[in-house]
Steps between C-alpha positions, in 0.01 A plus 500: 500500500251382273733426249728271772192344568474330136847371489438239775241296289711566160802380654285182623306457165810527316688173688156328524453481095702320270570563165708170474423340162419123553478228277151414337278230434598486080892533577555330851926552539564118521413387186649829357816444649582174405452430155599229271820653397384501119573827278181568348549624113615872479232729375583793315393806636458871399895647451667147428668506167508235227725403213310391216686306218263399178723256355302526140503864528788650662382861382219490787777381747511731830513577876201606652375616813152420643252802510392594822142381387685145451470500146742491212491723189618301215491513087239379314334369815446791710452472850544173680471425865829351688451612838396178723657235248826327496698541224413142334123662526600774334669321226179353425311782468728627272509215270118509479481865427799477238352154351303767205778722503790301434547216288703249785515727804778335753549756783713500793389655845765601700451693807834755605377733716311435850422870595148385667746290734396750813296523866461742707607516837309760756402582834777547782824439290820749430425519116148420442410482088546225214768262562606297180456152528853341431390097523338310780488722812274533806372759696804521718721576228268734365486692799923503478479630197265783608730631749389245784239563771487820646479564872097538495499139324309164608684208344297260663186610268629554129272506274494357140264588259428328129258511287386204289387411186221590511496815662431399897777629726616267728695547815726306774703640800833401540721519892835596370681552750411147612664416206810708577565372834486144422567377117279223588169726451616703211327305230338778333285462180743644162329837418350567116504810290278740626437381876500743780681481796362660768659594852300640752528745794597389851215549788777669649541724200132576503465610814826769408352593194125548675699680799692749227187581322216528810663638698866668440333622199238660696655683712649848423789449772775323498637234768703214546426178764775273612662298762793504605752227712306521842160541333410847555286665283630818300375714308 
């Protein structure tokens, strides 16, 4: 009896809270969402590879693949840093490092691979886990290609998660199913490599999953509650 007794004011705390993410002061959703439509430079990133091409040496010609401490290991140089640069960075990095080393360096940078091109989608989807990052999607299609929502889902609270350059992480909640039902609202913000898309649980879902482990859990019998067509109880 004691027991039944606690799963009243579970079953009330657990509807009362939320754990709904919401947007913050540093990353309000509006002025996330619509941005100015520019591409900002690709950075090169831990697992990206890059064709080098020394026109006055083609002996030290090669593809390369970023550490994953960001850093290149080259000849006669050593270690250089790539991750966070573009490519035209890069090439000047290189041509300042192989200025003593080479008589007229001329080097190409050519990135080939994109292998850091991924986010991770989580929470109440099919196939939560890294999702590759094929161009300029949004959270919806994101969640599509994580299997869709599950049944314990709340599209109207998706969360998406980035962090910045400089380390803060920034967040902004997104209704998409708002944006499913009417075209109209779906102007989601284009997701970047390494965001998080986050689905949360139904209240609904919360209050099954508090139910299943307070108090079906609990017991050591087991029973079944339903209604059926004229509303009588059975057991």
């Amino acid at each position: 009896m004691r027991r039944a007794c606690l799963i009243l004011p579970l079953i009330a705390l657990g509807a009362c809270q939320s754990v709904d993410p919401e947007p913050t002061q540093y990353f309000p959703v509006a002025d996330w969402r619509h941005e100015d439509g520019q591409d900002a430079a690709y950075l090169l990133a831990p697992g990206d590879t890059i064709q080098l091409i020394f026109h006055t040496a083609p002996e030290l010609d090669r593809e390369i693949r970023v550490a994953p401490d960001g850093s290149l290991n080259l000849p006669y140089i050593g270690s250089l840093r790539a991750s966070a640069r573009t490519a035209g960075e890069l090439r000047g990095a290189l041509l300042q490092a192989y200025a003593s080393e080479l008589k007229d360096p001329d080097i190409d940078v050519i990135p080939t691979g994109f292998e850091s091109q991924k986010i991770f989608v989580g929470g109440e989807v099919r196939n939560p886990g890294m999702v590759d990052l094929p161009g300029q999607i949004d959270p919806l299609q994101a969640i599509i290609m994580a299997g869709g929502f599950s049944e314990s889902a709340k599209p109207t609270q998706v969360a998406v998660l980035r962090r910045m350059p400089g380390g803060q992480v920034m967040s902004a909640v997104f209704d998409v199913n708002k944006g499913i039902n009417d075209p109209r609202y779906a102007d989601f913000t284009p997701l970047r490599r390494f965001d998080v898309v986050y689905v949360p649980r139904s209240a609904i879902a919360e209050e099954n999953l508090l139910m299943q482990q307070w108090f079906r859990n609990a017991l050591p019998i087991q029973f079944s509650l339903y209604y059926d067509i004229s509303g009588d109880i059975r057991r």
